[in-house]
mmCIF file of C-alpha atoms in Angstrom:
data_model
loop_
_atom_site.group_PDB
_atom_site.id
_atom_site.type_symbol
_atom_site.label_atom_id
_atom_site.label_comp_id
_atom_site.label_asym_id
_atom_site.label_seq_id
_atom_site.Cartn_x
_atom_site.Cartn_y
_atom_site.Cartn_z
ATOM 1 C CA UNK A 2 3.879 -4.694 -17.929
ATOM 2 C CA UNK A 3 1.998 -1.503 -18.470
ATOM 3 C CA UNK A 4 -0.750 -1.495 -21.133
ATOM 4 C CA UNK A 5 -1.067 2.666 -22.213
ATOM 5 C CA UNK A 6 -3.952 3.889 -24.525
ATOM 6 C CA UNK A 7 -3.454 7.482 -25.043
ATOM 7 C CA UNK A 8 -6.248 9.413 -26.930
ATOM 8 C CA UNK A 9 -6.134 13.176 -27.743
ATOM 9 C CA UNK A 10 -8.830 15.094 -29.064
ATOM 10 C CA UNK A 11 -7.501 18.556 -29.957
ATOM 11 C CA UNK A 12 -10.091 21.567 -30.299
ATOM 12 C CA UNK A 13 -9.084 24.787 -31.408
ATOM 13 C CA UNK A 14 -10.366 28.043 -31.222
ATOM 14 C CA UNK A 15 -9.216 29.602 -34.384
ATOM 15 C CA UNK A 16 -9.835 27.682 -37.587
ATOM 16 C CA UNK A 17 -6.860 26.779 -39.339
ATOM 17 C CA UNK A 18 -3.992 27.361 -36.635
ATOM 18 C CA UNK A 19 -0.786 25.210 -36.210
ATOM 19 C CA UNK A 20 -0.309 23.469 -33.394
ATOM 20 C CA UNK A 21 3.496 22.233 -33.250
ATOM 21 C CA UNK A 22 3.771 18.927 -31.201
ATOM 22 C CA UNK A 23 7.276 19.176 -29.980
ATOM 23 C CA UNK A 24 7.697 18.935 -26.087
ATOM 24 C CA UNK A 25 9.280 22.392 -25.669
ATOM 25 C CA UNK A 26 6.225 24.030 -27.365
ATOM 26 C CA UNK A 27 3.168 25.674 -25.914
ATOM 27 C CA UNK A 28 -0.146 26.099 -26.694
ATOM 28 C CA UNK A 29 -1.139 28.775 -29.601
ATOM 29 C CA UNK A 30 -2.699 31.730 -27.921
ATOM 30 C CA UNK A 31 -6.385 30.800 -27.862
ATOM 31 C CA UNK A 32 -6.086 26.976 -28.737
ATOM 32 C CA UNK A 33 -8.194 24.399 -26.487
ATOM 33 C CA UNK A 34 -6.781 20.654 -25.577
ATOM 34 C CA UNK A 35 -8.314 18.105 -24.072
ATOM 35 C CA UNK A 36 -6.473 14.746 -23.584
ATOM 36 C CA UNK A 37 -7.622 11.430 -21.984
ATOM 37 C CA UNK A 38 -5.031 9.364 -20.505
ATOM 38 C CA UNK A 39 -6.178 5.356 -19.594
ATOM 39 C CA UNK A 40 -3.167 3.343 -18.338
ATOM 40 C CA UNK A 41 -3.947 -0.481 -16.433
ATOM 41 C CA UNK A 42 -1.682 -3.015 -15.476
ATOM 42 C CA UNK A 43 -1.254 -6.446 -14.801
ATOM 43 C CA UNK A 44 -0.532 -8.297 -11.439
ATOM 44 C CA UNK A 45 1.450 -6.349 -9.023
ATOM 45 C CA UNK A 46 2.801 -8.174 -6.522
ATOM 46 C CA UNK A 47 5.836 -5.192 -5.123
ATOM 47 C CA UNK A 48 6.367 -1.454 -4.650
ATOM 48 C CA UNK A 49 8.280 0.976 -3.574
ATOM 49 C CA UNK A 50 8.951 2.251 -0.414
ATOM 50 C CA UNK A 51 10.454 5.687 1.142
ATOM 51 C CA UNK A 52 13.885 3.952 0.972
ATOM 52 C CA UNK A 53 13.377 3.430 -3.032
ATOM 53 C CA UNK A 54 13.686 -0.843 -2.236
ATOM 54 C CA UNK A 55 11.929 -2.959 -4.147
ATOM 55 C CA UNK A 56 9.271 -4.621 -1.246
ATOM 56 C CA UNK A 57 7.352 -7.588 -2.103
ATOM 57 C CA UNK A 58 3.429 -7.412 -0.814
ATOM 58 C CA UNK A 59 4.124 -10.808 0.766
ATOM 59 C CA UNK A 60 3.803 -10.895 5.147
ATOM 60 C CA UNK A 61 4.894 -14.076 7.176
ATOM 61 C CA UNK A 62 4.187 -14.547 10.437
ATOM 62 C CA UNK A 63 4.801 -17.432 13.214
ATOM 63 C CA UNK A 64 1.795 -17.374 15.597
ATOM 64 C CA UNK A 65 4.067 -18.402 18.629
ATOM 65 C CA UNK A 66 4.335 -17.117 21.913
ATOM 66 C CA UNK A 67 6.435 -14.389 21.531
ATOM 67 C CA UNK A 68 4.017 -12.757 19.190
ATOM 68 C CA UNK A 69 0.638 -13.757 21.273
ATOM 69 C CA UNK A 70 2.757 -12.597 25.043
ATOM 70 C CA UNK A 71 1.375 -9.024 23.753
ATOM 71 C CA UNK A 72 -2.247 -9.327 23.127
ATOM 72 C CA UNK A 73 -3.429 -7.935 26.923
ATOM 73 C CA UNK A 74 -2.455 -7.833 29.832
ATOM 74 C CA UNK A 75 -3.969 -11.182 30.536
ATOM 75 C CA UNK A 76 -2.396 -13.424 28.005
ATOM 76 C CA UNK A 77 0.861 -11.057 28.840
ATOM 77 C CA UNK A 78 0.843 -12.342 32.375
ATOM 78 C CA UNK A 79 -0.039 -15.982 31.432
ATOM 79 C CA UNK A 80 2.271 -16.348 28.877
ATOM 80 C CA UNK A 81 5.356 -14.825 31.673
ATOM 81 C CA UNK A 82 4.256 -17.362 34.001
ATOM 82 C CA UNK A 83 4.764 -20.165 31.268
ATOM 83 C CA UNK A 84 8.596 -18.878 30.084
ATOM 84 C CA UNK A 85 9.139 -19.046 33.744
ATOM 85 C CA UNK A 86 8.314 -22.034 34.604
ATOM 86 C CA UNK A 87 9.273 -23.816 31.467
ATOM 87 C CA UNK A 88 11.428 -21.918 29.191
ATOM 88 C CA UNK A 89 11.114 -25.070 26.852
ATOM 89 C CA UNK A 90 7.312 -25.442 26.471
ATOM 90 C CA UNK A 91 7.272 -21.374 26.002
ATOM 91 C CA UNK A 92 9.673 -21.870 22.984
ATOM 92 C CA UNK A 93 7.588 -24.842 21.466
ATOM 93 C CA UNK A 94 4.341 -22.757 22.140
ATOM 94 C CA UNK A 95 2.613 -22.319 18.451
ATOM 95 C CA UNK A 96 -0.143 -21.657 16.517
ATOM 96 C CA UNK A 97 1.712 -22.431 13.552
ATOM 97 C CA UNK A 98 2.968 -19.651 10.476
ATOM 98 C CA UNK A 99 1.003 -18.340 7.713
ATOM 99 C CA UNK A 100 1.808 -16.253 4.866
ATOM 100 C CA UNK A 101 -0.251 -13.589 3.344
ATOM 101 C CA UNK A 102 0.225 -12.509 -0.246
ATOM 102 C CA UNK A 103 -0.878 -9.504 -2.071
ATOM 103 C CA UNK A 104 -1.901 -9.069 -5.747
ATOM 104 C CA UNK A 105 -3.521 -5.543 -6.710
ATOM 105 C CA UNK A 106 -4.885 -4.440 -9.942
ATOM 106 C CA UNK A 107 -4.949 -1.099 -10.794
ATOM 107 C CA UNK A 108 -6.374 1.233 -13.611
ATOM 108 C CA UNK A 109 -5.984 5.131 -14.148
ATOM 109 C CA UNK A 110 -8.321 7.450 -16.560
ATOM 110 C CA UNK A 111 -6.670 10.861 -16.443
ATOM 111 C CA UNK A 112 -8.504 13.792 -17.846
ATOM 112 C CA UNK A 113 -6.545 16.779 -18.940
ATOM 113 C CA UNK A 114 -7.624 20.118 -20.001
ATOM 114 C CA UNK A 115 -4.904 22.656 -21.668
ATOM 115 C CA UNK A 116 -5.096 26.605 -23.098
ATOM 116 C CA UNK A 117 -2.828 28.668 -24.631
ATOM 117 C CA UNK A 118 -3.324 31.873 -22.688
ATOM 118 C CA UNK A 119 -0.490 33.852 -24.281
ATOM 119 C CA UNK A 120 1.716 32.252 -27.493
ATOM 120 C CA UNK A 121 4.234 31.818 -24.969
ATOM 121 C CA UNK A 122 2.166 30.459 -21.594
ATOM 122 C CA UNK A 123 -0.311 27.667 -21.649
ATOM 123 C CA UNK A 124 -1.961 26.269 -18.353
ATOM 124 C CA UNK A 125 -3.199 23.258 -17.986
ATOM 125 C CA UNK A 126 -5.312 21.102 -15.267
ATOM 126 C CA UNK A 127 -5.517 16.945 -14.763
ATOM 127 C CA UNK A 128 -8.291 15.038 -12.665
ATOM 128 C CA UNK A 129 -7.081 11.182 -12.922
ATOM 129 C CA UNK A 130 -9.481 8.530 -11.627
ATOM 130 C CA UNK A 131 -8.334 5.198 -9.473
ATOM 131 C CA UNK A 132 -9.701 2.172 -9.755
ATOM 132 C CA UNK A 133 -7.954 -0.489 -7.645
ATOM 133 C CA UNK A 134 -8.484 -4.615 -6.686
ATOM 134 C CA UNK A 135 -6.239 -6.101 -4.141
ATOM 135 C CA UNK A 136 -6.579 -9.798 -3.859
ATOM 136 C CA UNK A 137 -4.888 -11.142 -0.407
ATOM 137 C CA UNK A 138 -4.157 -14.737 -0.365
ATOM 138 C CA UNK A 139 -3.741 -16.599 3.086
ATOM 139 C CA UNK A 140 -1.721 -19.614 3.169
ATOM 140 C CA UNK A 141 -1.357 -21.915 6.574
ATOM 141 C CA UNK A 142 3.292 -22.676 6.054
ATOM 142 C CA UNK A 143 3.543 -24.545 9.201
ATOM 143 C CA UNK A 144 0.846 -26.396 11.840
ATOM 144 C CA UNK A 145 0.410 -26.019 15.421
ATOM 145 C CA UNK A 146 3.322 -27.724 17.850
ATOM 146 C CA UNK A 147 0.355 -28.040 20.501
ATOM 147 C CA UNK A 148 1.613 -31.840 21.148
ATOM 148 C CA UNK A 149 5.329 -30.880 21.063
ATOM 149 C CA UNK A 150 4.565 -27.944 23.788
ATOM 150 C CA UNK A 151 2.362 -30.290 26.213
ATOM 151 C CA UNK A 152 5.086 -33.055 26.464
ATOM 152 C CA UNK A 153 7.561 -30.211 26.829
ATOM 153 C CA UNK A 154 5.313 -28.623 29.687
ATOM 154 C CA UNK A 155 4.370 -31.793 31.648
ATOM 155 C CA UNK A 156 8.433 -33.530 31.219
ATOM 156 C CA UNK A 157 9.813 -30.498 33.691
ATOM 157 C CA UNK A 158 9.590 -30.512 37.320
ATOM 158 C CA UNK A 159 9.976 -26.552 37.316
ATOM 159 C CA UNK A 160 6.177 -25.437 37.935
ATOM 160 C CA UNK A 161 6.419 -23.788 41.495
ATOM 161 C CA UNK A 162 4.249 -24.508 43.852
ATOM 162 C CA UNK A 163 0.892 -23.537 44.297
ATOM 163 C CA UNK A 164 0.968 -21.459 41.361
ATOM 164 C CA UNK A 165 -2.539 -20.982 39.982
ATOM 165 C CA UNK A 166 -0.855 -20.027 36.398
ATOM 166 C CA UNK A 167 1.277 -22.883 36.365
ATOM 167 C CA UNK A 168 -1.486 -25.112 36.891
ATOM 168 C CA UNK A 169 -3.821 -23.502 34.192
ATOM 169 C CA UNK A 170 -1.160 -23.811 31.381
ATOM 170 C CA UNK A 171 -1.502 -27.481 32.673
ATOM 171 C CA UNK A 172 -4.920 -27.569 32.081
ATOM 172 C CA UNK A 173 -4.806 -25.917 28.719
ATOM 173 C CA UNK A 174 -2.237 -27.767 27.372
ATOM 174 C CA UNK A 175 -3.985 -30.925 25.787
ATOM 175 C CA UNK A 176 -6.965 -28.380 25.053
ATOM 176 C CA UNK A 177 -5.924 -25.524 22.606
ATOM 177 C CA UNK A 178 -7.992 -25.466 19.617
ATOM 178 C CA UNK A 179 -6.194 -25.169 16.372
ATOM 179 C CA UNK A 180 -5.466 -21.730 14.860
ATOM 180 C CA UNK A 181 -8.820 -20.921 13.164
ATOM 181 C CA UNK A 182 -8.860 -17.672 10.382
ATOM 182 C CA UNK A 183 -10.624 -16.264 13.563
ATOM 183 C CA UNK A 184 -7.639 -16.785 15.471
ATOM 184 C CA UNK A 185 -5.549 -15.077 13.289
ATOM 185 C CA UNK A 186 -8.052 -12.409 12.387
ATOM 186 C CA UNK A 187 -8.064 -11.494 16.545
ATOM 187 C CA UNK A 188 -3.755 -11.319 16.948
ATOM 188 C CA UNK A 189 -3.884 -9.110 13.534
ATOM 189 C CA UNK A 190 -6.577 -6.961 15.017
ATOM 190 C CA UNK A 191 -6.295 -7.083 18.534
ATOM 191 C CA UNK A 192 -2.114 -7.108 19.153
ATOM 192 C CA UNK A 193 -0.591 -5.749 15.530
ATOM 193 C CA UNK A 194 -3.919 -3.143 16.082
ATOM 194 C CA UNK A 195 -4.884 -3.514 12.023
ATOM 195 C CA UNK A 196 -8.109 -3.622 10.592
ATOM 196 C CA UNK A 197 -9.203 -7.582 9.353
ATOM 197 C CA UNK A 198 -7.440 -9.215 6.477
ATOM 198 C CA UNK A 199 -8.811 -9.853 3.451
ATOM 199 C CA UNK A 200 -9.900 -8.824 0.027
ATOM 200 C CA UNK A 201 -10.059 -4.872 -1.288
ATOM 201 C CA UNK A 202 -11.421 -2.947 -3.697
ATOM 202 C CA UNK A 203 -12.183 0.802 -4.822
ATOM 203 C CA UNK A 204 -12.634 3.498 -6.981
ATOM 204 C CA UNK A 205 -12.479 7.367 -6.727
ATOM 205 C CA UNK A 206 -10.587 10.186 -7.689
ATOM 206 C CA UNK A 207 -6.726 11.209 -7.728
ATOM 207 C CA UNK A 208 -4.684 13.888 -6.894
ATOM 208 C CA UNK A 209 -5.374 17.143 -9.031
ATOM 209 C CA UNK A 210 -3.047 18.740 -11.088
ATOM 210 C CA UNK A 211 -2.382 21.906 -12.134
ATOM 211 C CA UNK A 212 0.720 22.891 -14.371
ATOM 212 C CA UNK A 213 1.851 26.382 -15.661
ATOM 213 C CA UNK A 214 4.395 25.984 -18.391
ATOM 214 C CA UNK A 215 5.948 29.212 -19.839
ATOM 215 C CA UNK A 216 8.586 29.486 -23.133
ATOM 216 C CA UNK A 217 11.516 31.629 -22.697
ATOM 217 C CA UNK A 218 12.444 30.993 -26.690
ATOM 218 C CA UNK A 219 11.927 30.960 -30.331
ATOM 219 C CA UNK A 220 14.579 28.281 -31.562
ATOM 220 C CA UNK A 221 13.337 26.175 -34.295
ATOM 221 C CA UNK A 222 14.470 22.683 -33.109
ATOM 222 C CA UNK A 223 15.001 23.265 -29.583
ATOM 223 C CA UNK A 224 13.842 25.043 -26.835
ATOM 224 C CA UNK A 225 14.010 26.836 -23.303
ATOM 225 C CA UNK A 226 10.845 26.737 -20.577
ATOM 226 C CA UNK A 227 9.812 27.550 -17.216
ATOM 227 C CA UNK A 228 7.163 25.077 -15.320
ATOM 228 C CA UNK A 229 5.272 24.940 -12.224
ATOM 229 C CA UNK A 230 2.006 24.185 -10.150
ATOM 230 C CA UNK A 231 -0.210 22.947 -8.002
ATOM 231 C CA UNK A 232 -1.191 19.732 -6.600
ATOM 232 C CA UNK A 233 -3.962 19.214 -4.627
ATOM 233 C CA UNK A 234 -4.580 16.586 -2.233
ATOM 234 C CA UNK A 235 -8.260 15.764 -3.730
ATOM 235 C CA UNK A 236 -7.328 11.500 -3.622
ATOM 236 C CA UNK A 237 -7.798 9.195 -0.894
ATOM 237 C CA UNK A 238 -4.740 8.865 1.595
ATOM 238 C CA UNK A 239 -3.108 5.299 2.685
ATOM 239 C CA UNK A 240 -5.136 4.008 5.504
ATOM 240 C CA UNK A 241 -2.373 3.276 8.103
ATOM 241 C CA UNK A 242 -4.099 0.365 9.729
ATOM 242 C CA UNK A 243 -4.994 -1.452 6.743
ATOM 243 C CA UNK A 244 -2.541 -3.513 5.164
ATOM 244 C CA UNK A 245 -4.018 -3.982 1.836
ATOM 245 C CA UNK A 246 -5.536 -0.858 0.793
ATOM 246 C CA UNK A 247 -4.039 1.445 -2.393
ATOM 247 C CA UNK A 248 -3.965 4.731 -1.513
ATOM 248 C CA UNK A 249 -4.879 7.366 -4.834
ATOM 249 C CA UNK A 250 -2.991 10.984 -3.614
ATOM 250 C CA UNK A 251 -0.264 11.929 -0.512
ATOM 251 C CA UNK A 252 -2.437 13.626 1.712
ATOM 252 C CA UNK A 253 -0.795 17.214 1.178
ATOM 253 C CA UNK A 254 -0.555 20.307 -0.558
ATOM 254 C CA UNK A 255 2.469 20.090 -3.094
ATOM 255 C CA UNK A 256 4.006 22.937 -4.695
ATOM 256 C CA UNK A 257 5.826 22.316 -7.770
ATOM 257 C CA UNK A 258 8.714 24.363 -7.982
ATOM 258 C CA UNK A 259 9.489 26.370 -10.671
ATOM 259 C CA UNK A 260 12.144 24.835 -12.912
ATOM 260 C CA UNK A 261 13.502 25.479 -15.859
ATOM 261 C CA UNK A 262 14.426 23.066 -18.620
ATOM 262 C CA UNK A 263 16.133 22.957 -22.302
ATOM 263 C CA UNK A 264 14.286 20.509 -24.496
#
């Protein structure tokens, strides 16, 4: 749930002028606005993505060998040696599964500055502020099967002969350490090619606006207007390889097209 505090302060240049507060109206010629804008929010644990679904900030992941065959080329060739020569102690090769979940907190302060440069056309400019928290919690779903994999390696007679591999996965198998937060740190790093897990935070400013808003009519109760703008990319962009950062703008130029509304 969203939890808005809107203040306006309203300064005008001409003592004693009206300022009418329906949505279709502009500015008086010569009146001043300035309006601050704080909105925070609670737990988010979901957004939005470019398909408009509904995608939790939850990851789960099996450390097994399908997922560690890609590291390098060394554990690459190791671990196509070991499906090889034992397609049952490759599928019983694991690490275990974690899951990762995301919380972020997020607050806005938006600035906004408005004139009336004709009675009809007022212009007006927004510089928001981000502040943003992401909490990532790590949780281990399911242990290593280092015990299942070494009987499965050591009951086949399909090793080949000779094969210096085959013989190192026997060697290893009554030997692999248990999947330390280093571990995983390395296969999210090193093979998924993202920067480290864990805990984010920061501040700085959004995108800026500017909007142009011009009022084709005089009607009393209703009313007829043309908008458009600017918006400049002045925020910080998504980091692509980091999972847990909040981006505060798009990146791009945006032109907001001219439109026109009855209100």
């Amino acid at each position: 749930m969203k939890l808005s505090l809107i203040i306006v302060i309203l300064f005008t240049g001409i003592c004693g002028t009206k300022l009418h507060a329906a949505y279709y109206e502009t500015l008086p010629q010569g009146v001043r606005i300035l309006a601050l804008h704080y909105t925070s929010t609670d737990d988010i644990t979901s957004s939005y993505n470019d398909q408009k679904q509904n995608d939790p900030h939850f990851i789960k992941q099996s450390f097994d060998a399908k997922t560690l065959q890609g590291i390098n080329a060394a554990t690459g060739a190791l671990f196509d040696e070991l499906k090889k020569s034992s397609p049952a102690a490759y599928e019983k090769f694991s690490f275990g599964a974690y899951q990762a979940r995301a919380t972020a907190n997020i607050s806005v302060q938006a600035t906004a500055f408005g004139y009336g440069i004709t009675p009809r056309y007022t212009s007006t400019i927004m510089f928001p502020y981000y502040r943003a928290k992401v909490n990532l919690d790590i949780e281990r779903t399911q242990n290593s099967q280092h015990q299942e994999f070494s009987d499965n390696l050591h009951n086949t007679n399909d090793y080949g002969t000779g094969n210096q591999l085959t013989l190192l996965w026997k060697k290893l198998a009554k030997k692999l350490p248990d999947a330390y937060p280093s571990v995983i740190q390395s296969v999210i790093v090193n093979h998924f090619q993202y920067e480290p897990l864990g805990n984010w935070s920061g501040e700085g400013p959004g995108d800026l606006e500017w909007a142009n808003m011009y009022r084709l009519t005089d009607w009393r109760d209703a009313g007829l207007m043309i908008t458009g703008g600017l918006v400049l990319p002045t925020g910080r962009v998504d980091n692509p390889d980091m999972i847990q950062d909040v981006p505060f703008g798009d990146g791009q130029l945006l032109i907001m097209a001219i439109s026109l509304g009855i209100l």
